[in-house]
Tab-separated table of C-alpha atoms in Angstrom:
chain	number	residue	atom	x	y	z
A	992	MET	CA	9.522	44.654	15.243
A	993	TYR	CA	8.613	48.266	14.655
A	994	ASN	CA	6.775	47.520	11.407
A	995	HIS	CA	3.621	45.440	11.327
A	996	ARG	CA	1.497	43.929	8.532
A	997	HIS	CA	-2.048	42.849	9.308
A	998	LEU	CA	-4.194	40.862	6.884
A	999	ASP	CA	-7.949	41.015	7.359
A	1000	LEU	CA	-8.859	37.661	5.839
A	1001	ALA	CA	-12.479	38.128	6.857
A	1002	ALA	CA	-12.511	41.155	4.536
A	1003	LEU	CA	-11.076	38.969	1.764
A	1004	ALA	CA	-13.916	36.468	2.136
A	1005	ALA	CA	-16.475	39.271	2.280
A	1006	ASN	CA	-15.008	40.816	-0.875
A	1007	TYR	CA	-15.306	37.482	-2.672
A	1008	HIS	CA	-18.961	37.076	-1.706
A	1009	PHE	CA	-19.744	40.655	-2.730
A	1010	LEU	CA	-18.047	40.280	-6.120
A	1011	ARG	CA	-19.577	36.866	-6.766
A	1012	GLU	CA	-23.067	38.172	-6.090
A	1013	ALA	CA	-22.528	41.422	-7.972
A	1014	GLY	CA	-21.496	39.672	-11.173
A	1015	GLN	CA	-23.676	36.574	-10.935
A	1016	LEU	CA	-20.890	34.627	-12.657
A	1017	PRO	CA	-18.251	32.164	-11.455
A	1018	LEU	CA	-14.981	33.838	-10.498
A	1019	TYR	CA	-11.383	32.928	-11.090
A	1020	ALA	CA	-9.654	34.352	-8.013
A	1021	VAL	CA	-6.340	35.772	-9.186
A	1022	VAL	CA	-3.736	34.845	-6.580
A	1023	LYS	CA	-0.602	35.306	-8.692
A	1024	ALA	CA	2.430	37.122	-7.285
A	1025	ASN	CA	1.767	35.615	-3.853
A	1026	ALA	CA	-1.822	36.910	-3.967
A	1027	TYR	CA	-0.654	40.410	-4.844
A	1028	GLY	CA	1.658	40.279	-1.854
A	1029	HIS	CA	-0.967	39.106	0.647
A	1030	GLY	CA	0.168	35.469	0.860
A	1031	ALA	CA	-1.216	33.002	-1.674
A	1032	ALA	CA	-1.571	30.052	0.698
A	1033	ASN	CA	-3.612	31.896	3.324
A	1034	CYS	CA	-5.692	33.767	0.771
A	1035	ALA	CA	-6.455	30.724	-1.380
A	1036	ALA	CA	-7.494	28.708	1.674
A	1037	VAL	CA	-9.876	31.447	2.795
A	1038	LEU	CA	-11.315	31.857	-0.703
A	1039	TRP	CA	-11.811	28.100	-1.067
A	1040	GLU	CA	-13.760	28.048	2.192
A	1041	ALA	CA	-15.788	31.001	0.881
A	1042	GLY	CA	-16.807	28.904	-2.123
A	1043	CYS	CA	-14.232	29.758	-4.785
A	1044	LYS	CA	-13.123	26.709	-6.766
A	1045	ARG	CA	-11.154	28.411	-9.576
A	1046	PHE	CA	-7.841	30.227	-9.178
A	1047	ALA	CA	-5.499	31.980	-11.594
A	1048	VAL	CA	-1.735	32.154	-11.103
A	1049	CYS	CA	1.255	33.192	-13.186
A	1050	SER	CA	3.871	30.466	-12.906
A	1051	LEU	CA	4.191	26.719	-12.548
A	1052	ALA	CA	5.803	27.162	-9.128
A	1053	GLU	CA	2.789	29.166	-7.940
A	1054	ALA	CA	0.429	26.490	-9.246
A	1055	GLN	CA	2.383	23.666	-7.636
A	1056	GLY	CA	2.315	25.421	-4.274
A	1057	LEU	CA	-1.461	25.751	-4.425
A	1058	ARG	CA	-2.042	22.225	-5.715
A	1059	THR	CA	-0.633	20.819	-2.465
A	1060	LEU	CA	-3.052	22.991	-0.514
A	1061	LEU	CA	-6.079	22.644	-2.817
A	1062	PRO	CA	-5.954	19.258	-4.587
A	1063	ASP	CA	-9.412	19.695	-6.142
A	1064	ALA	CA	-9.155	23.326	-7.304
A	1065	GLU	CA	-9.064	24.392	-10.940
A	1066	LEU	CA	-5.710	26.161	-11.336
A	1067	LEU	CA	-5.217	28.310	-14.429
A	1068	LEU	CA	-1.726	29.478	-15.452
A	1069	LEU	CA	-2.016	32.864	-17.158
A	1070	SER	CA	1.570	33.144	-18.408
A	1071	PRO	CA	3.451	30.667	-20.596
A	1072	THR	CA	5.158	27.727	-18.912
A	1073	PRO	CA	8.407	26.581	-20.557
A	1074	PRO	CA	7.690	23.507	-22.688
A	1075	ASN	CA	10.487	21.634	-20.898
A	1076	ALA	CA	8.238	21.729	-17.816
A	1077	ALA	CA	5.284	20.188	-19.654
A	1078	GLU	CA	5.458	16.957	-17.658
A	1079	ALA	CA	4.941	18.922	-14.445
A	1080	LEU	CA	1.949	20.705	-16.000
A	1081	ALA	CA	0.342	17.390	-16.803
A	1082	ALA	CA	1.226	15.837	-13.450
A	1083	GLY	CA	-0.412	18.714	-11.598
A	1084	HIS	CA	-3.586	18.605	-13.710
A	1085	PHE	CA	-3.213	22.314	-14.337
A	1086	THR	CA	-4.850	24.395	-17.068
A	1087	GLN	CA	-2.473	26.396	-19.250
A	1088	CYS	CA	-3.213	29.569	-21.196
A	1089	VAL	CA	-1.945	29.396	-24.783
A	1090	GLY	CA	-1.570	32.504	-26.920
A	1091	SER	CA	0.209	31.465	-30.115
A	1092	LEU	CA	0.469	28.557	-32.524
A	1093	ALA	CA	4.234	28.342	-32.036
A	1094	TYR	CA	3.834	27.949	-28.285
A	1095	ALA	CA	0.974	25.491	-28.761
A	1096	LYS	CA	3.119	23.292	-31.003
A	1097	ALA	CA	6.076	23.340	-28.610
A	1098	LEU	CA	3.857	22.507	-25.657
A	1099	ASN	CA	2.029	19.761	-27.541
A	1100	GLN	CA	5.302	18.119	-28.533
A	1101	ALA	CA	6.583	18.131	-24.944
A	1102	LEU	CA	3.410	16.965	-23.198
A	1103	PRO	CA	3.224	13.306	-22.160
A	1104	ALA	CA	-0.583	13.421	-21.890
A	1105	PRO	CA	-3.486	15.715	-22.857
A	1106	LEU	CA	-3.666	19.027	-21.023
A	1107	ALA	CA	-6.594	21.439	-20.672
A	1108	VAL	CA	-5.814	24.831	-22.178
A	1109	HIS	CA	-7.469	28.239	-22.428
A	1110	PHE	CA	-6.760	30.014	-25.702
A	1111	GLN	CA	-5.933	33.713	-25.306
A	1112	VAL	CA	-6.981	36.405	-27.775
A	1113	ASP	CA	-5.073	39.677	-28.058
A	1114	SER	CA	-7.413	42.591	-27.359
A	1115	GLY	CA	-4.865	45.166	-28.488
A	1116	MET	CA	-2.167	45.062	-25.820
A	1117	HIS	CA	0.134	42.969	-28.046
A	1118	ARG	CA	1.350	41.093	-25.002
A	1119	LEU	CA	-0.072	37.576	-25.345
A	1120	GLY	CA	-2.790	36.079	-27.509
A	1121	PHE	CA	-3.919	35.157	-31.002
A	1122	PRO	CA	-4.933	38.232	-33.035
A	1123	PRO	CA	-8.715	38.586	-33.559
A	1124	THR	CA	-8.335	38.211	-37.318
A	1125	GLU	CA	-9.019	35.473	-39.841
A	1126	ALA	CA	-5.349	34.486	-39.700
A	1127	GLY	CA	-5.493	34.408	-35.912
A	1128	MET	CA	-8.616	32.266	-36.041
A	1129	GLU	CA	-6.975	29.761	-38.385
A	1130	ALA	CA	-3.913	29.599	-36.142
A	1131	LEU	CA	-6.083	29.002	-33.072
A	1132	LEU	CA	-8.039	26.262	-34.845
A	1133	ALA	CA	-4.757	24.614	-35.787
A	1134	ALA	CA	-3.640	24.774	-32.171
A	1135	ALA	CA	-6.949	23.313	-30.996
A	1136	ARG	CA	-6.446	20.291	-33.279
A	1137	LEU	CA	-3.130	19.346	-31.688
A	1138	PRO	CA	-3.582	15.967	-29.983
A	1139	HIS	CA	-2.229	16.856	-26.521
A	1140	LEU	CA	-4.082	20.176	-26.161
A	1141	GLN	CA	-7.672	19.983	-24.906
A	1142	PRO	CA	-9.573	23.224	-25.699
A	1143	ASP	CA	-11.282	24.101	-22.435
A	1144	GLY	CA	-11.430	27.893	-22.344
A	1145	PHE	CA	-11.371	31.091	-24.375
A	1146	CYS	CA	-10.162	34.319	-22.797
A	1147	SER	CA	-8.804	37.792	-23.323
A	1148	HIS	CA	-7.613	40.718	-21.248
A	1149	PHE	CA	-8.710	44.293	-21.833
A	1150	ALA	CA	-5.875	46.509	-23.001
A	1151	SER	CA	-7.716	49.706	-22.076
A	1152	SER	CA	-10.712	50.502	-19.916
A	1153	GLU	CA	-11.616	53.263	-22.393
A	1154	THR	CA	-12.633	50.947	-25.249
A	1155	ILE	CA	-14.028	47.893	-23.454
A	1156	PRO	CA	-17.059	47.389	-25.747
A	1157	LEU	CA	-14.918	47.412	-28.915
A	1158	GLN	CA	-12.334	45.017	-27.479
A	1159	ALA	CA	-15.005	42.672	-26.149
A	1160	ALA	CA	-16.871	42.689	-29.451
A	1161	ALA	CA	-13.764	41.721	-31.431
A	1162	ALA	CA	-12.951	38.861	-29.064
A	1163	GLN	CA	-16.557	37.705	-28.931
A	1164	ARG	CA	-16.870	37.631	-32.724
A	1165	MET	CA	-13.842	35.405	-32.850
A	1166	GLY	CA	-15.131	33.129	-30.092
A	1167	THR	CA	-18.548	32.823	-31.716
A	1168	GLU	CA	-17.021	31.985	-35.089
A	1169	LEU	CA	-14.753	29.382	-33.503
A	1170	THR	CA	-17.789	27.763	-31.893
A	1171	SER	CA	-19.562	27.659	-35.231
A	1172	ARG	CA	-16.520	25.871	-36.670
A	1173	GLY	CA	-16.742	23.177	-34.031
A	1174	CYS	CA	-14.329	24.593	-31.446
A	1175	ALA	CA	-16.463	25.229	-28.346
A	1176	PHE	CA	-15.207	26.259	-24.926
A	1177	ARG	CA	-16.458	25.382	-21.450
A	1178	MET	CA	-15.143	28.621	-19.869
A	1179	ARG	CA	-15.126	32.045	-21.506
A	1180	HIS	CA	-13.728	35.012	-19.572
A	1181	ILE	CA	-12.557	38.526	-20.299
A	1182	ALA	CA	-13.765	40.783	-17.455
A	1183	ALA	CA	-11.394	41.713	-14.640
A	1184	THR	CA	-11.501	44.236	-11.791
A	1185	ASP	CA	-11.362	47.257	-14.102
A	1186	ALA	CA	-14.296	45.899	-16.110
A	1187	LEU	CA	-16.647	44.624	-13.427
A	1188	GLY	CA	-19.564	46.356	-15.077
A	1189	PHE	CA	-19.035	44.576	-18.375
A	1190	ALA	CA	-21.604	41.903	-19.231
A	1191	GLY	CA	-22.253	39.801	-22.295
A	1192	THR	CA	-24.096	36.574	-22.915
A	1193	PHE	CA	-21.040	34.951	-24.530
A	1194	TRP	CA	-18.882	35.321	-21.416
A	1195	ASN	CA	-19.591	32.995	-18.483
A	1196	ALA	CA	-16.838	33.727	-15.945
A	1197	ARG	CA	-14.708	36.581	-14.577
A	1198	ARG	CA	-11.105	36.836	-13.396
A	1199	ILE	CA	-10.882	39.063	-10.339
A	1200	GLY	CA	-7.651	40.111	-8.654
A	1201	LEU	CA	-7.295	43.631	-7.286
A	1202	ALA	CA	-10.904	43.928	-6.088
A	1203	LEU	CA	-10.505	40.810	-3.943
A	1204	TYR	CA	-7.855	42.668	-1.983
A	1205	GLY	CA	-9.955	45.775	-1.535
A	1206	TYR	CA	-9.207	48.118	-4.428
A	1207	GLY	CA	-10.551	48.994	-7.849
A	1208	CYS	CA	-14.282	49.212	-7.161
A	1209	ASP	CA	-16.819	50.336	-4.589
A	1210	GLY	CA	-18.143	47.876	-2.032
A	1211	VAL	CA	-14.890	46.102	-1.158
A	1212	ARG	CA	-12.611	46.514	1.881
A	1213	PRO	CA	-8.795	46.644	1.862
A	1214	VAL	CA	-7.270	43.480	3.269
A	1215	LEU	CA	-3.808	44.864	4.068
A	1216	SER	CA	-2.915	47.216	6.910
A	1217	LEU	CA	0.696	48.359	7.264
A	1218	THR	CA	1.939	50.345	10.239
A	1219	SER	CA	5.259	51.549	11.612
A	1220	GLU	CA	6.449	53.339	14.778
A	1221	VAL	CA	8.282	56.557	15.449
A	1222	VAL	CA	11.862	55.735	16.466
A	1223	ALA	CA	13.256	59.281	16.699
A	1224	LEU	CA	12.091	62.901	16.867
A	1225	HIS	CA	14.084	65.972	15.845
A	1226	THR	CA	13.399	69.686	16.162
A	1227	VAL	CA	14.278	71.539	12.971
A	1228	GLU	CA	14.361	75.286	12.450
A	1229	ALA	CA	12.889	76.977	9.390
A	1230	GLY	CA	15.202	76.605	6.411
A	1231	GLU	CA	17.132	73.639	7.800
A	1232	ALA	CA	17.697	70.621	5.564
A	1233	VAL	CA	16.108	67.232	6.089
A	1234	GLY	CA	17.340	63.996	4.509
A	1235	TYR	CA	19.889	63.112	1.837
A	1236	GLY	CA	21.211	65.979	-0.213
A	1237	GLY	CA	19.163	68.497	1.760
A	1238	ALA	CA	16.237	67.623	-0.484
A	1239	GLY	CA	13.771	68.619	2.195
A	1240	ARG	CA	13.710	72.087	3.715
A	1241	ALA	CA	11.689	72.969	6.782
A	1242	ARG	CA	9.284	75.801	5.996
A	1243	ARG	CA	8.749	76.512	9.701
A	1244	HIS	CA	9.934	75.442	13.108
A	1245	SER	CA	9.187	71.733	12.773
A	1246	ARG	CA	9.152	68.359	14.498
A	1247	ILE	CA	10.517	65.644	12.244
A	1248	ALA	CA	9.690	62.022	13.078
A	1249	THR	CA	11.761	59.107	11.804
A	1250	LEU	CA	10.131	55.783	10.848
A	1251	PRO	CA	12.076	52.530	10.300
A	1252	ILE	CA	10.643	51.759	6.879
A	1253	GLY	CA	12.009	52.640	3.463
A	1254	TYR	CA	12.349	51.605	-0.124
A	1255	ALA	CA	13.882	48.240	0.835
A	1256	ASP	CA	10.499	47.569	2.428
A	1257	GLY	CA	8.598	48.479	-0.722
A	1258	LEU	CA	7.991	52.169	0.039
A	1259	PRO	CA	9.102	53.851	-3.210
A	1260	ARG	CA	11.144	57.039	-3.227
A	1261	ALA	CA	8.529	58.578	-5.529
A	1262	ALA	CA	5.997	58.356	-2.694
A	1263	GLU	CA	7.725	61.248	-0.925
A	1264	ARG	CA	5.108	63.487	-2.534
A	1265	GLY	CA	2.623	61.838	-0.147
A	1266	GLY	CA	2.705	60.891	3.498
A	1267	VAL	CA	1.406	58.713	6.308
A	1268	TRP	CA	-1.151	58.989	9.091
A	1269	TYR	CA	-1.120	59.453	12.846
A	1270	HIS	CA	-4.703	58.615	13.762
A	1271	ASP	CA	-6.523	60.855	11.256
A	1272	THR	CA	-3.793	63.491	10.895
A	1273	PHE	CA	-1.797	63.433	7.676
A	1274	LEU	CA	1.994	63.585	8.097
A	1275	PRO	CA	3.792	64.488	4.839
A	1276	PHE	CA	7.144	62.928	4.077
A	1277	ALA	CA	10.124	65.184	4.723
A	1278	GLY	CA	13.097	64.770	2.403
A	1279	HIS	CA	13.946	61.702	0.386
A	1280	ILE	CA	12.747	58.277	1.464
A	1281	CYS	CA	15.816	56.225	2.425
A	1282	MET	CA	16.516	52.511	2.044
A	1283	ASP	CA	15.601	51.635	5.644
A	1284	LEU	CA	14.079	54.815	7.042
A	1285	CYS	CA	11.924	57.773	6.174
A	1286	MET	CA	11.150	61.069	7.838
A	1287	VAL	CA	7.783	62.786	8.180
A	1288	ASP	CA	6.685	66.215	9.332
A	1289	ALA	CA	4.869	65.737	12.657
A	1290	THR	CA	4.666	69.410	13.586
A	1291	ASP	CA	0.861	69.352	13.653
A	1292	CYS	CA	0.844	66.490	16.181
A	1293	PRO	CA	2.284	67.912	19.414
A	1294	ASP	CA	1.223	64.789	21.324
A	1295	LEU	CA	3.170	62.452	19.057
A	1296	THR	CA	6.067	60.743	20.863
A	1297	VAL	CA	8.678	58.095	20.153
A	1298	GLY	CA	6.812	54.778	19.911
A	1299	ALA	CA	3.692	56.311	18.380
A	1300	LYS	CA	1.957	54.061	15.856
A	1301	ILE	CA	1.935	55.417	12.298
A	1302	THR	CA	-0.292	54.077	9.515
A	1303	LEU	CA	0.866	53.743	5.930
A	1304	CYS	CA	-2.360	52.112	4.772
A	1305	ASP	CA	-5.456	50.437	6.185
A	1306	ALA	CA	-9.197	50.334	5.572
A	1307	GLN	CA	-9.592	54.005	6.556
A	1308	HIS	CA	-6.452	55.206	4.767
A	1309	PRO	CA	-6.409	53.286	1.472
A	1310	LEU	CA	-3.193	52.443	-0.284
A	1311	SER	CA	-4.474	54.193	-3.389
A	1312	LEU	CA	-3.612	57.528	-1.733
A	1313	LEU	CA	0.031	56.518	-1.432
A	1314	ALA	CA	-0.015	55.056	-4.936
A	1315	ASP	CA	-1.359	58.323	-6.338
A	1316	ALA	CA	1.434	60.230	-4.608
A	1317	ALA	CA	4.004	57.865	-6.126
A	1318	GLN	CA	2.307	58.179	-9.541
A	1319	THR	CA	1.818	54.446	-9.699
A	1320	ILE	CA	-1.007	51.944	-9.182
A	1321	PRO	CA	-2.105	50.036	-6.063
A	1322	TYR	CA	-1.063	46.738	-7.665
A	1323	GLU	CA	2.579	47.784	-7.568
A	1324	LEU	CA	2.596	48.901	-3.948
A	1325	LEU	CA	0.674	45.842	-2.731
A	1326	CYS	CA	3.298	43.614	-4.315
A	1327	ALA	CA	6.138	45.830	-3.099
A	1328	PHE	CA	4.944	45.867	0.508
A	1329	SER	CA	5.128	42.066	0.580
A	1330	ARG	CA	8.843	42.504	1.211
A	1331	ALA	CA	8.407	44.887	4.137
A	1332	ARG	CA	10.531	43.866	7.098
A	1333	ALA	CA	7.613	43.485	9.451
A	1334	ASP	CA	5.877	41.030	11.706
A	1335	GLU	CA	2.472	39.861	10.528
A	1336	THR	CA	-0.887	38.913	11.947
A	1337	THR	CA	-4.075	37.694	10.338
A	1338	ALA	CA	-7.690	37.738	11.430
């Protein structure tokens, strides 16, 4: 194929070791969404060999896939599982996050046996979690008394990196008060990639996703490399149109290269404000990105020919540059590029 994905699994293991040592706390490796598009099975196996014993996923299906591979791992489900699948939760010996009394009651009623749960506290995102109020505390205590729910963890997720101390303090006050009322937790985690610098004696674990894959902090290496090849070259005169609707206009006598990758492969149309790389030369997109193809301005690369290898992202040309151009975040593009029509290698 013209497009190629390469996963540097050695970089993944190195990132894990770096993050584990930097924080001096156990890590939950977040491998949801197929390990942010990198392949959950391969990534989880590498991380297990690197020493990681705790993993966080989103869905029951993700957890079941990893349980076959890692029978002894602690697998935490971050999003709610439908209560009608409670038997599968218990059978897999999974740990379920619980963020409301209503969900706790429904899950408790459906469970055939006790299940370990981590209670979530809302830090201000209003997405999931008990509110850090007296009413929220009473609701959480009621959930913790349900016979089929085993309180094992206490967690939250920062809503904003701008007010981390305030959010952490509110959650910690609630956790400390719960402990004083007889509801203690083995695992307590709030910090993620965007809060690696946060520390507090109450918290004894971290959930790390993006940084494992090479983004979000210094000291880590991108795991994904994505390349394509030039399949056509066109000479365009100044003022001539390029792409659908004549959206691109050549500002000079130009060489336009066509690549067989487009938004069906996860390359968003909004990224046309950016570009790709031929060795260390930046090639800006020309015209709109198409479903299966895109065009780039290769005028400054007279040696570029059909078949030339073009880099969309790698360790030297981080995906964050393309994400910035698309006015999005690396998370989104990493997940999107998982559907790229490309062959794949790992090392």
